[in-house]
């Protein structure tokens, strides 16, 4: 059977608390990264947003990043999960600058390593 997966990057389940703000705005919105790859993320939001809007996703300094990280991403899809209460935002990471690419790749590999260790721990217990 031929693999018809069209994704450029491997996706990993994440469930990481984060926040984002539309580029050029100060209003921040809490969110969860449901899953991610080096090329995009699926965010859970309490609010819907228009397609093509550019967001700055904030990764707080800590377990996954040695400093606060702001990742530019563009909304490709917005789906209602619970009417008027929760939405999935599929965003594409804007990998147009070398420093952004390096920071996103480090963040992604830190998440992968965390998931690997978490799985190993769960299998032991």
Coordinates of C-alpha atoms in Angstrom, one line a residue:
X1 CA 0.0 0.0 0.0
X2 CA 1.4 3.4 -1.0
X3 CA 1.9 6.0 1.7
X4 CA -0.3 9.0 0.7
X5 CA 0.8 11.2 3.7
X6 CA 1.3 14.7 2.3
X7 CA 3.0 16.2 5.3
X8 CA 6.6 17.5 5.0
X9 CA 7.3 17.1 8.7
X10 CA 6.5 14.4 11.3
X11 CA 3.7 15.4 13.7
X12 CA 3.9 14.7 17.5
X13 CA 1.0 14.9 20.0
X14 CA 1.9 17.7 22.5
X15 CA -0.9 19.1 24.8
X16 CA 1.3 22.0 25.9
X17 CA -0.1 25.2 27.4
X18 CA 0.7 28.2 25.4
X19 CA -0.8 31.5 24.3
X20 CA -0.8 33.6 21.1
X21 CA -1.7 37.1 19.9
X22 CA -2.5 38.3 16.4
X23 CA 0.5 40.0 14.9
X24 CA 0.5 43.7 15.6
X25 CA -2.0 43.3 18.5
X26 CA -1.3 43.2 22.3
X27 CA -4.3 41.0 23.2
X28 CA -3.1 37.6 24.2
X29 CA -5.3 34.4 24.1
X30 CA -4.6 31.2 26.1
X31 CA -4.3 28.1 24.0
X32 CA -3.1 24.5 23.9
X33 CA -0.8 23.0 21.3
X34 CA -2.7 19.8 20.6
X35 CA -0.1 18.5 18.1
X36 CA 2.8 20.0 16.2
X37 CA 5.5 19.5 13.6
X38 CA 8.4 21.6 12.5
X39 CA 6.0 23.1 9.9
X40 CA 2.8 23.7 11.9
X41 CA 0.6 23.3 14.9
X42 CA -2.9 22.5 15.9
X43 CA -4.0 24.9 18.5
X44 CA -7.1 24.8 20.7
X45 CA -8.7 28.2 21.3
X46 CA -11.8 29.6 23.0
X47 CA -12.2 31.9 20.1
X48 CA -12.5 31.6 16.3
X49 CA -10.1 33.6 14.1
X50 CA -10.1 34.4 10.4
X51 CA -8.1 32.4 7.9
X52 CA -4.7 33.8 6.8
X53 CA -4.4 35.8 10.1
X54 CA -0.8 35.8 11.3
X55 CA -0.3 34.9 14.9
X56 CA 2.6 35.0 17.3
X57 CA 2.6 31.8 19.3
X58 CA 4.4 32.2 22.6
X59 CA 6.4 29.4 24.2
X60 CA 7.3 30.4 27.7
X61 CA 10.8 29.9 28.9
X62 CA 11.0 26.5 30.7
X63 CA 11.0 22.8 29.9
X64 CA 10.9 23.2 26.1
X65 CA 12.8 26.4 25.5
X66 CA 15.7 28.2 27.3
X67 CA 14.0 31.6 26.7
X68 CA 10.6 32.9 25.7
X69 CA 10.0 32.0 22.1
X70 CA 7.7 33.8 19.7
X71 CA 6.8 31.7 16.7
X72 CA 5.1 33.4 13.7
X73 CA 2.3 31.2 12.3
X74 CA -0.6 31.7 9.8
X75 CA -4.0 30.3 10.2
X76 CA -4.9 27.8 7.5
X77 CA -8.0 26.3 9.1
X78 CA -10.4 27.1 11.9
X79 CA -12.9 24.4 13.0
X80 CA -15.5 24.5 15.6
X81 CA -15.1 21.8 18.3
X82 CA -17.9 22.9 20.6
X83 CA -20.2 25.6 19.2
X84 CA -19.2 29.0 20.4
X85 CA -16.9 27.5 23.0
X86 CA -13.8 25.8 21.5
X87 CA -12.1 25.9 18.2
X88 CA -9.2 24.1 16.5
X89 CA -6.8 26.4 14.7
X90 CA -4.5 24.7 12.2
X91 CA -1.5 27.0 11.7
X92 CA 1.5 26.9 9.4
X93 CA 4.7 28.1 11.0
X94 CA 6.4 30.9 9.0
X95 CA 9.8 29.4 8.5
X96 CA 11.2 32.3 6.5
X97 CA 14.1 33.3 8.8
X98 CA 17.0 31.2 9.9
X99 CA 16.7 32.1 13.6
X100 CA 13.0 31.1 13.6
X101 CA 13.8 27.8 11.9
X102 CA 16.5 27.0 14.4
X103 CA 14.4 27.9 17.4
X104 CA 11.4 26.0 16.1
X105 CA 13.5 22.9 15.4
X106 CA 15.0 23.0 18.9
X107 CA 11.6 23.4 20.5
X108 CA 10.2 20.5 18.4
X109 CA 13.1 18.2 19.3
X110 CA 12.7 19.1 23.0
X111 CA 9.0 18.1 22.7
X112 CA 9.9 14.8 21.0
X113 CA 12.5 14.0 23.7
X114 CA 9.9 14.8 26.4
X115 CA 7.3 12.6 24.7
X116 CA 9.9 9.7 24.4
X117 CA 10.9 9.9 28.1
X118 CA 7.2 10.2 29.2
X119 CA 6.3 7.1 27.1
X120 CA 9.3 5.1 28.6
X121 CA 8.2 6.1 32.1
X122 CA 4.6 5.1 31.5
X123 CA 5.7 1.7 30.1
X124 CA 7.8 1.0 33.2
X125 CA 4.9 1.6 35.6

